[in-house]
Coordinates of N, CA and C in Angstrom, one line a residue:
M1 N -0.8 2.2 1.1 CA -1.4 1.1 1.9 C -0.5 -0.1 1.8
V2 N -0.6 -0.9 2.9 CA 0.3 -2.1 2.9 C -0.1 -3.2 1.9
F3 N -1.3 -3.1 1.4 CA -1.7 -4.2 0.5 C -2.0 -3.9 -0.9
A4 N -2.0 -2.7 -1.3 CA -2.3 -2.4 -2.7 C -1.9 -1.0 -3.1
R5 N -1.7 -0.9 -4.4 CA -1.5 0.5 -5.0 C -2.1 0.6 -6.3
T6 N -2.3 1.8 -6.8 CA -3.0 2.0 -8.1 C -2.2 3.1 -8.8
T7 N -1.2 2.7 -9.5 CA -0.4 3.7 -10.2 C -0.9 4.1 -11.6
T8 N -1.9 3.3 -12.1 CA -2.4 3.5 -13.4 C -3.8 4.1 -13.5
S9 N -4.4 4.2 -12.4 CA -5.8 4.7 -12.4 C -6.0 5.7 -11.2
A10 N -6.8 6.7 -11.5 CA -7.0 7.7 -10.5 C -8.1 7.3 -9.5
A11 N -8.2 8.0 -8.4 CA -9.3 7.6 -7.5 C -10.6 8.0 -8.1
P12 N -11.7 7.2 -7.7 CA -13.0 7.5 -8.3 C -13.4 8.9 -8.2
G13 N -13.9 9.5 -9.2 CA -14.4 10.8 -9.2 C -13.4 11.9 -9.4
T14 N -12.1 11.5 -9.7 CA -11.1 12.5 -9.9 C -10.9 12.7 -11.4
P15 N -10.5 13.9 -11.9 CA -10.4 14.2 -13.3 C -9.3 13.3 -13.9
K16 N -9.4 13.0 -15.2 CA -8.3 12.2 -15.8 C -7.0 13.0 -15.9
A17 N -5.9 12.3 -15.6 CA -4.6 13.0 -15.6 C -4.3 13.6 -17.0
G18 N -3.6 14.7 -17.0 CA -3.2 15.3 -18.3 C -1.9 14.6 -18.8
L19 N -1.4 15.0 -19.9 CA -0.3 14.4 -20.6 C 0.9 14.4 -19.7
R20 N 1.2 15.5 -19.1 CA 2.4 15.7 -18.2 C 2.3 14.7 -17.0
E21 N 1.1 14.7 -16.4 CA 1.0 13.8 -15.2 C 1.1 12.3 -15.6
R22 N 0.5 12.0 -16.8 CA 0.6 10.6 -17.3 C 2.1 10.2 -17.5
K23 N 2.9 11.2 -18.0 CA 4.3 10.9 -18.2 C 5.0 10.7 -16.9
K24 N 4.6 11.4 -15.9 CA 5.2 11.3 -14.6 C 4.9 9.9 -14.0
I25 N 3.6 9.5 -14.2 CA 3.2 8.2 -13.7 C 4.0 7.1 -14.4
Q26 N 4.1 7.2 -15.7 CA 4.9 6.2 -16.5 C 6.3 6.1 -16.0
T27 N 7.0 7.3 -15.8 CA 8.3 7.3 -15.3 C 8.4 6.6 -13.9
R28 N 7.5 7.0 -13.0 CA 7.5 6.4 -11.7 C 7.3 4.9 -11.8
Q29 N 6.4 4.4 -12.7 CA 6.2 3.0 -12.8 C 7.5 2.3 -13.4
A30 N 8.1 3.0 -14.4 CA 9.3 2.4 -14.9 C 10.4 2.2 -13.9
I31 N 10.6 3.2 -13.1 CA 11.6 3.1 -12.0 C 11.3 2.0 -11.0
R32 N 10.0 2.0 -10.6 CA 9.6 1.0 -9.6 C 9.8 -0.4 -10.2
R33 N 9.3 -0.6 -11.4 CA 9.4 -2.0 -12.0 C 10.8 -2.4 -12.2
A34 N 11.7 -1.5 -12.6 CA 13.1 -1.8 -12.8 C 13.7 -2.2 -11.4
A35 N 13.4 -1.4 -10.4 CA 13.9 -1.7 -9.1 C 13.5 -3.0 -8.6
F36 N 12.2 -3.3 -8.7 CA 11.7 -4.6 -8.2 C 12.3 -5.8 -8.9
R37 N 12.5 -5.6 -10.2 CA 13.1 -6.7 -11.0 C 14.6 -6.9 -10.5
L38 N 15.3 -5.9 -10.3 CA 16.7 -6.0 -9.8 C 16.7 -6.5 -8.4
F39 N 15.8 -6.1 -7.5 CA 15.8 -6.6 -6.2 C 15.6 -8.1 -6.2
E40 N 14.7 -8.6 -7.1 CA 14.5 -10.0 -7.2 C 15.7 -10.8 -7.7
Q41 N 16.4 -10.2 -8.6 CA 17.6 -10.8 -9.2 C 18.8 -10.9 -8.3
Q42 N 19.1 -9.7 -7.6 CA 20.3 -9.6 -6.9 C 20.2 -9.2 -5.5
G43 N 19.0 -9.0 -5.0 CA 18.8 -8.6 -3.6 C 18.8 -7.1 -3.4
Y44 N 18.1 -6.7 -2.4 CA 17.9 -5.3 -2.2 C 19.2 -4.5 -1.9
D45 N 19.9 -5.0 -0.9 CA 21.1 -4.3 -0.5 C 22.2 -4.3 -1.6
A46 N 22.2 -5.3 -2.5 CA 23.2 -5.3 -3.6 C 22.8 -4.5 -4.8
T47 N 21.7 -3.8 -4.7 CA 21.2 -3.0 -5.9 C 21.3 -1.5 -5.6
P48 N 22.3 -0.9 -6.2 CA 22.5 0.6 -6.0 C 21.5 1.4 -6.9
V49 N 21.2 2.6 -6.5 CA 20.3 3.4 -7.2 C 20.7 3.7 -8.6
D50 N 22.0 3.8 -8.9 CA 22.5 4.1 -10.2 C 22.2 2.9 -11.2
R51 N 22.2 1.7 -10.6 CA 21.8 0.5 -11.5 C 20.3 0.5 -11.7
I52 N 19.6 0.9 -10.8 CA 18.1 1.1 -11.0 C 17.8 2.1 -12.1
A53 N 18.5 3.2 -12.0 CA 18.4 4.3 -13.0 C 18.7 3.8 -14.4
A54 N 19.8 3.1 -14.5 CA 20.2 2.5 -15.8 C 19.1 1.6 -16.4
A55 N 18.6 0.7 -15.5 CA 17.6 -0.3 -15.9 C 16.3 0.4 -16.3
A56 N 16.0 1.6 -15.7 CA 14.8 2.3 -16.1 C 15.0 3.3 -17.2
D57 N 16.3 3.4 -17.6 CA 16.6 4.4 -18.7 C 16.4 5.8 -18.3
V58 N 16.7 6.1 -17.0 CA 16.6 7.5 -16.5 C 17.9 7.8 -15.8
S59 N 18.1 9.0 -15.4 CA 19.3 9.4 -14.6 C 19.1 9.1 -13.1
P60 N 20.2 8.9 -12.4 CA 20.0 8.8 -10.9 C 19.3 10.0 -10.3
S61 N 19.5 11.2 -10.8 CA 18.8 12.3 -10.2 C 17.3 12.2 -10.4
T62 N 16.9 11.6 -11.6 CA 15.5 11.4 -11.8 C 14.9 10.5 -10.8
V63 N 15.6 9.4 -10.5 CA 15.2 8.4 -9.5 C 14.9 9.2 -8.2
F64 N 15.9 10.0 -7.8 CA 15.8 10.7 -6.5 C 14.7 11.7 -6.5
R65 N 14.4 12.3 -7.7 CA 13.3 13.2 -7.8 C 11.9 12.6 -7.5
Y66 N 11.8 11.3 -7.9 CA 10.6 10.6 -7.7 C 10.6 9.9 -6.3
F67 N 11.7 9.4 -5.9 CA 11.8 8.6 -4.7 C 13.1 9.1 -4.0
P68 N 12.9 9.9 -2.9 CA 14.1 10.5 -2.2 C 15.1 9.5 -1.6
T69 N 14.6 8.3 -1.3 CA 15.5 7.3 -0.8 C 15.2 5.9 -1.5
K70 N 16.1 5.0 -1.5 CA 15.8 3.7 -2.1 C 14.6 3.0 -1.4
E71 N 14.5 3.2 -0.1 CA 13.3 2.6 0.6 C 12.0 3.1 0.1
D72 N 12.0 4.4 -0.4 CA 10.8 5.0 -0.9 C 10.3 4.3 -2.2
I73 N 11.2 3.7 -2.9 CA 10.8 3.0 -4.1 C 9.9 1.8 -3.7
V74 N 10.1 1.2 -2.6 CA 9.3 0.1 -2.2 C 8.0 0.6 -1.5
L75 N 8.1 1.7 -0.7 CA 7.1 2.1 0.2 C 6.1 3.1 -0.4
T76 N 6.6 3.9 -1.3 CA 5.7 5.0 -1.8 C 4.7 4.4 -2.8
D77 N 3.4 4.8 -2.5 CA 2.4 4.3 -3.4 C 1.4 5.4 -3.7
D78 N 0.4 5.1 -4.5 CA -0.6 6.1 -4.8 C -2.0 5.6 -4.3
Y79 N -2.0 4.9 -3.2 CA -3.2 4.3 -2.7 C -4.0 5.2 -1.8
D80 N -3.3 6.2 -1.2 CA -4.0 7.0 -0.1 C -5.3 7.7 -0.7
A81 N -5.2 8.2 -1.9 CA -6.4 8.9 -2.5 C -7.5 7.9 -2.7
V82 N -7.1 6.7 -3.1 CA -8.1 5.6 -3.4 C -8.8 5.2 -2.1
L83 N -7.9 5.0 -1.0 CA -8.4 4.6 0.3 C -9.4 5.7 0.8
E84 N -9.0 6.9 0.7 CA -9.9 8.0 1.2 C -11.2 8.1 0.5
A85 N -11.1 8.1 -0.9 CA -12.3 8.1 -1.7 C -13.2 6.9 -1.4
G86 N -12.6 5.7 -1.3 CA -13.3 4.5 -1.1 C -14.1 4.5 0.2
I87 N -13.4 4.9 1.3 CA -14.1 5.0 2.6 C -15.2 6.0 2.6
R88 N -15.0 7.1 2.0 CA -16.0 8.2 2.0 C -17.2 7.8 1.1
A89 N -17.0 6.9 0.2 CA -18.1 6.4 -0.7 C -19.0 5.4 0.0
R90 N -18.5 4.8 1.2 CA -19.3 3.8 1.9 C -20.4 4.4 2.7
P91 N -21.4 3.7 3.1 CA -22.5 4.3 3.9 C -22.0 4.8 5.3
A92 N -22.5 6.0 5.7 CA -22.0 6.6 6.9 C -22.2 5.8 8.1
G93 N -23.2 5.0 8.2 CA -23.4 4.2 9.3 C -22.8 2.8 9.4
E94 N -22.0 2.5 8.3 CA -21.3 1.2 8.3 C -20.1 1.2 9.2
P95 N -19.9 0.1 9.9 CA -18.7 0.0 10.8 C -17.4 0.2 9.9
M96 N -16.5 0.8 10.5 CA -15.3 1.2 9.8 C -14.5 -0.1 9.3
V97 N -14.6 -1.1 10.1 CA -13.9 -2.4 9.7 C -14.5 -2.9 8.4
E98 N -15.9 -2.8 8.2 CA -16.5 -3.2 7.0 C -16.2 -2.3 5.8
S99 N -16.1 -1.0 6.1 CA -15.8 -0.1 5.0 C -14.4 -0.4 4.5
V100 N -13.4 -0.6 5.4 CA -12.0 -0.9 4.9 C -12.0 -2.3 4.3
R101 N -12.7 -3.2 4.8 CA -12.8 -4.5 4.1 C -13.2 -4.4 2.7
H102 N -14.3 -3.7 2.5 CA -14.8 -3.5 1.1 C -13.8 -2.8 0.2
V103 N -13.2 -1.7 0.7 CA -12.2 -1.0 -0.1 C -11.0 -1.8 -0.5
A104 N -10.5 -2.6 0.5 CA -9.3 -3.4 0.3 C -9.5 -4.5 -0.7
V105 N -10.6 -5.3 -0.5 CA -10.9 -6.4 -1.4 C -11.2 -5.9 -2.8
E106 N -12.0 -4.8 -2.9 CA -12.3 -4.3 -4.2 C -11.0 -3.8 -4.9
A107 N -10.1 -3.2 -4.2 CA -8.8 -2.8 -4.8 C -8.0 -4.0 -5.3
L108 N -8.0 -5.1 -4.5 CA -7.3 -6.3 -5.0 C -7.9 -6.9 -6.2
H109 N -9.2 -6.8 -6.3 CA -9.9 -7.3 -7.5 C -9.5 -6.6 -8.8
R110 N -9.1 -5.3 -8.6 CA -8.8 -4.4 -9.8 C -7.4 -4.5 -10.2
I111 N -6.5 -5.0 -9.4 CA -5.1 -4.9 -9.8 C -4.7 -6.1 -10.7
T112 N -3.7 -5.9 -11.5 CA -3.3 -6.9 -12.5 C -2.5 -8.0 -11.8
A113 N -2.3 -9.1 -12.6 CA -1.5 -10.2 -12.1 C 0.0 -9.7 -11.8
A114 N 0.5 -8.9 -12.7 CA 1.8 -8.3 -12.5 C 1.9 -7.5 -11.2
D115 N 0.9 -6.7 -11.0 CA 0.9 -5.8 -9.8 C 0.8 -6.7 -8.5
R116 N 0.0 -7.8 -8.6 CA -0.1 -8.7 -7.5 C 1.2 -9.4 -7.2
T117 N 2.0 -9.7 -8.2 CA 3.3 -10.3 -8.0 C 4.2 -9.3 -7.3
E118 N 4.1 -8.0 -7.8 CA 5.0 -7.0 -7.2 C 4.5 -6.7 -5.8
L119 N 3.2 -6.8 -5.5 CA 2.7 -6.7 -4.2 C 3.3 -7.7 -3.2
A120 N 3.4 -8.9 -3.7 CA 4.0 -10.0 -2.8 C 5.5 -9.7 -2.6
Q121 N 6.2 -9.2 -3.6 CA 7.6 -8.9 -3.5 C 7.8 -7.8 -2.5
R122 N 6.9 -6.8 -2.6 CA 6.9 -5.6 -1.7 C 6.8 -6.1 -0.2
A123 N 5.8 -7.0 0.0 CA 5.6 -7.5 1.3 C 6.8 -8.3 1.9
R124 N 7.5 -9.0 1.0 CA 8.7 -9.8 1.4 C 9.8 -8.8 1.8
L125 N 9.9 -7.7 1.0 CA 10.9 -6.7 1.3 C 10.7 -6.0 2.7
I126 N 9.4 -5.7 2.9 CA 9.0 -5.1 4.2 C 9.4 -6.1 5.4
R127 N 9.1 -7.4 5.1 CA 9.4 -8.4 6.2 C 10.9 -8.6 6.4
D128 N 11.7 -8.6 5.3 CA 13.0 -9.0 5.4 C 14.1 -7.9 5.5
V129 N 13.8 -6.7 5.1 CA 14.8 -5.6 5.1 C 14.5 -4.7 6.2
P130 N 15.4 -4.6 7.2 CA 15.2 -3.8 8.4 C 14.9 -2.3 8.0
A131 N 15.7 -1.8 7.0 CA 15.6 -0.3 6.7 C 14.2 0.0 6.2
I132 N 13.6 -1.0 5.4 CA 12.3 -0.8 4.9 C 11.2 -0.9 6.0
R133 N 11.4 -2.0 6.8 CA 10.4 -2.3 7.8 C 10.4 -1.1 8.8
G134 N 11.5 -0.4 9.0 CA 11.5 0.7 9.9 C 10.8 1.9 9.4
R135 N 10.7 2.0 8.1 CA 10.0 3.2 7.5 C 8.5 3.0 7.4
T136 N 8.0 1.8 7.6 CA 6.6 1.5 7.4 C 5.7 2.3 8.4
A137 N 6.3 2.7 9.5 CA 5.6 3.5 10.5 C 5.1 4.8 9.9
E138 N 5.9 5.4 9.0 CA 5.5 6.7 8.4 C 4.2 6.4 7.5
N139 N 4.2 5.4 6.8 CA 3.0 5.0 6.0 C 1.8 4.8 6.8
H140 N 2.0 4.1 7.9 CA 0.9 3.7 8.8 C 0.3 5.0 9.4
A141 N 1.2 5.9 9.8 CA 0.7 7.2 10.4 C -0.2 7.9 9.4
R142 N 0.2 8.0 8.2 CA -0.6 8.7 7.2 C -1.9 8.0 6.9
E143 N -1.9 6.7 6.8 CA -3.1 6.0 6.5 C -4.0 6.0 7.7
A144 N -3.5 6.0 8.9 CA -4.3 6.1 10.1 C -5.0 7.4 10.2
E145 N -4.4 8.5 9.7 CA -5.0 9.8 9.7 C -6.2 9.8 8.8
I146 N -6.1 9.1 7.6 CA -7.2 9.0 6.7 C -8.4 8.2 7.3
I147 N -8.1 7.1 7.9 CA -9.2 6.3 8.6 C -9.8 7.1 9.7
G148 N -8.9 7.7 10.5 CA -9.3 8.5 11.7 C -10.2 9.7 11.3
A149 N -9.9 10.3 10.2 CA -10.7 11.5 9.8 C -12.1 11.0 9.4
A150 N -12.2 9.9 8.7 CA -13.5 9.4 8.3 C -14.3 8.9 9.5
L151 N -13.6 8.3 10.5 CA -14.3 7.9 11.7 C -14.7 9.1 12.5
S152 N -13.9 10.2 12.5 CA -14.3 11.4 13.2 C -15.6 12.0 12.6
E153 N -15.6 12.0 11.3 CA -16.8 12.6 10.6 C -18.0 11.7 10.9
R154 N -17.9 10.4 10.9 CA -19.0 9.5 11.2 C -19.6 9.6 12.6
T155 N -18.6 9.8 13.5 CA -19.0 9.7 14.9 C -19.1 11.1 15.6
G156 N -18.6 12.1 15.0 CA -18.6 13.4 15.7 C -17.5 13.5 16.7
R157 N -16.6 12.5 16.9 CA -15.5 12.6 17.8 C -14.3 13.3 17.2
P158 N -13.5 13.9 18.0 CA -12.2 14.5 17.4 C -11.4 13.4 16.8
A159 N -10.6 13.8 15.7 CA -9.8 12.9 15.0 C -8.7 12.3 15.9
D160 N -8.3 13.1 17.0 CA -7.2 12.6 17.9 C -7.8 11.9 19.1
D161 N -9.1 11.6 19.1 CA -9.7 10.8 20.2 C -9.0 9.5 20.3
L162 N -8.8 9.1 21.5 CA -8.0 7.8 21.8 C -8.7 6.6 21.1
E163 N -10.0 6.5 21.3 CA -10.6 5.3 20.7 C -10.6 5.4 19.2
V164 N -10.7 6.5 18.6 CA -10.6 6.7 17.1 C -9.2 6.2 16.7
R165 N -8.2 6.6 17.4 CA -6.8 6.3 17.0 C -6.6 4.8 17.2
V166 N -7.1 4.2 18.3 CA -7.0 2.8 18.5 C -7.6 2.0 17.4
I167 N -8.8 2.3 17.0 CA -9.5 1.6 15.9 C -8.7 1.7 14.6
S168 N -8.3 2.9 14.3 CA -7.5 3.1 13.1 C -6.2 2.3 13.1
A169 N -5.5 2.3 14.2 CA -4.3 1.5 14.3 C -4.5 0.0 14.2
A170 N -5.6 -0.4 14.8 CA -5.9 -1.9 14.8 C -6.2 -2.4 13.4
I171 N -7.0 -1.6 12.7 CA -7.3 -2.0 11.3 C -6.1 -2.1 10.5
L172 N -5.2 -1.1 10.6 CA -4.0 -1.2 9.7 C -3.1 -2.3 10.2
A173 N -3.0 -2.6 11.5 CA -2.2 -3.7 11.9 C -2.7 -5.0 11.4
A174 N -4.0 -5.1 11.4 CA -4.7 -6.4 10.9 C -4.3 -6.6 9.5
L175 N -4.4 -5.5 8.7 CA -4.1 -5.6 7.2 C -2.7 -6.0 7.0
Q176 N -1.8 -5.5 7.8 CA -0.4 -5.8 7.6 C -0.1 -7.3 8.0
E177 N -0.8 -7.8 9.0 CA -0.6 -9.2 9.4 C -1.2 -10.1 8.3
A178 N -2.3 -9.7 7.7 CA -2.8 -10.5 6.6 C -1.8 -10.5 5.4
M179 N -1.2 -9.4 5.1 CA -0.1 -9.4 4.1 C 1.0 -10.3 4.4
L180 N 1.5 -10.2 5.6 CA 2.7 -11.0 6.0 C 2.4 -12.5 6.0
R181 N 1.2 -12.8 6.4 CA 0.8 -14.2 6.4 C 0.7 -14.7 5.0
W182 N 0.2 -13.9 4.1 CA 0.0 -14.2 2.7 C 1.4 -14.6 2.1
V183 N 2.4 -13.8 2.4 CA 3.8 -14.0 1.9 C 4.3 -15.3 2.5
A184 N 4.1 -15.5 3.8 CA 4.6 -16.7 4.5 C 4.0 -18.0 4.0
E185 N 2.7 -17.9 3.6 CA 2.0 -19.2 3.2 C 2.3 -19.5 1.7
G186 N 2.8 -18.5 0.9 CA 3.1 -18.8 -0.4 C 2.0 -18.6 -1.4
P187 N 2.3 -19.0 -2.7 CA 1.4 -18.7 -3.8 C 0.0 -19.3 -3.7
S188 N -0.2 -20.4 -2.9 CA -1.5 -21.0 -2.8 C -2.4 -20.2 -1.9
A189 N -1.9 -19.3 -1.2 CA -2.7 -18.6 -0.2 C -3.5 -17.5 -0.9
S190 N -4.7 -17.2 -0.4 CA -5.6 -16.1 -0.9 C -5.5 -14.9 0.0
L191 N -5.0 -13.8 -0.6 CA -4.9 -12.6 0.2 C -6.2 -12.1 0.6
E192 N -7.2 -12.2 -0.3 CA -8.6 -11.7 0.0 C -9.1 -12.5 1.2
E193 N -8.9 -13.8 1.2 CA -9.4 -14.6 2.3 C -8.7 -14.2 3.6
L194 N -7.4 -14.0 3.6 CA -6.7 -13.6 4.8 C -7.1 -12.2 5.3
I195 N -7.4 -11.3 4.4 CA -8.0 -10.0 4.8 C -9.3 -10.2 5.5
H196 N -10.2 -11.0 4.9 CA -11.5 -11.3 5.6 C -11.3 -11.9 7.0
R197 N -10.3 -12.8 7.1 CA -10.1 -13.5 8.4 C -9.6 -12.5 9.4
T198 N -8.6 -11.7 9.1 CA -8.1 -10.8 10.0 C -9.1 -9.7 10.5
L199 N -9.9 -9.2 9.5 CA -10.9 -8.2 9.9 C -12.0 -8.8 10.6
D200 N -12.3 -10.1 10.4 CA -13.3 -10.8 11.2 C -12.9 -10.7 12.7
V201 N -11.7 -10.9 13.0 CA -11.2 -10.9 14.4 C -11.6 -9.5 15.0
L202 N -11.4 -8.4 14.3 CA -11.7 -7.1 14.8 C -13.2 -7.0 14.9
A203 N -13.9 -7.4 13.9 CA -15.4 -7.3 13.8 C -16.1 -8.0 15.0
R204 N -15.5 -9.1 15.5 CA -16.2 -9.8 16.5 C -15.7 -9.4 17.9
G205 N -14.8 -8.4 17.9 CA -14.4 -7.8 19.2 C -13.2 -8.4 19.8
L206 N -12.2 -8.9 19.0 CA -10.9 -9.4 19.4 C -11.1 -10.6 20.4
T207 N -12.1 -11.4 20.1 CA -12.3 -12.6 20.9 C -11.8 -13.8 20.1
L208 N -11.4 -14.9 20.8 CA -10.9 -16.1 20.2 C -11.9 -17.3 20.3

């Protein structure tokens, strides 16, 4: 998702990860944190994968095993399972905008200060690096399918129904705008407040 990730905790109701899976999570975190640290210090384009690997104390092949491209280090997250579980845990009759609002804000309340700092950096990279910005459509398509599937179950409409797809796309676009505005306004801005404001626009029917 464009606004949060949870690399240290599983989705609600899922079994605790075994030792091997925890080691994979730790390696993925180490690579991502090293990469973001280097991106901040010397810029995205000036940071090759082999330097990221050295900073994370892994081989370049390990980096590529976890992240097939450098853009994936920024864009790959573990939020989809949390998004899906969170939406499905909401009341079936609740408007989808309100369900996503609850899941998004609750996720933000759970992340650490370090993760929030990384989240802001991720948003800046999406805004500023064309190669990353171009790849966000893949993430949006996957997340739209999750929202669309939940909407389909709630309404009985097909998941590829035009109105289902429009609602799913509009919610994701609103969340991304909240994220980009948060980065533009700087440290004093509240991402939670911006999420509420953008989703309020959808909830009242796109009126001004």
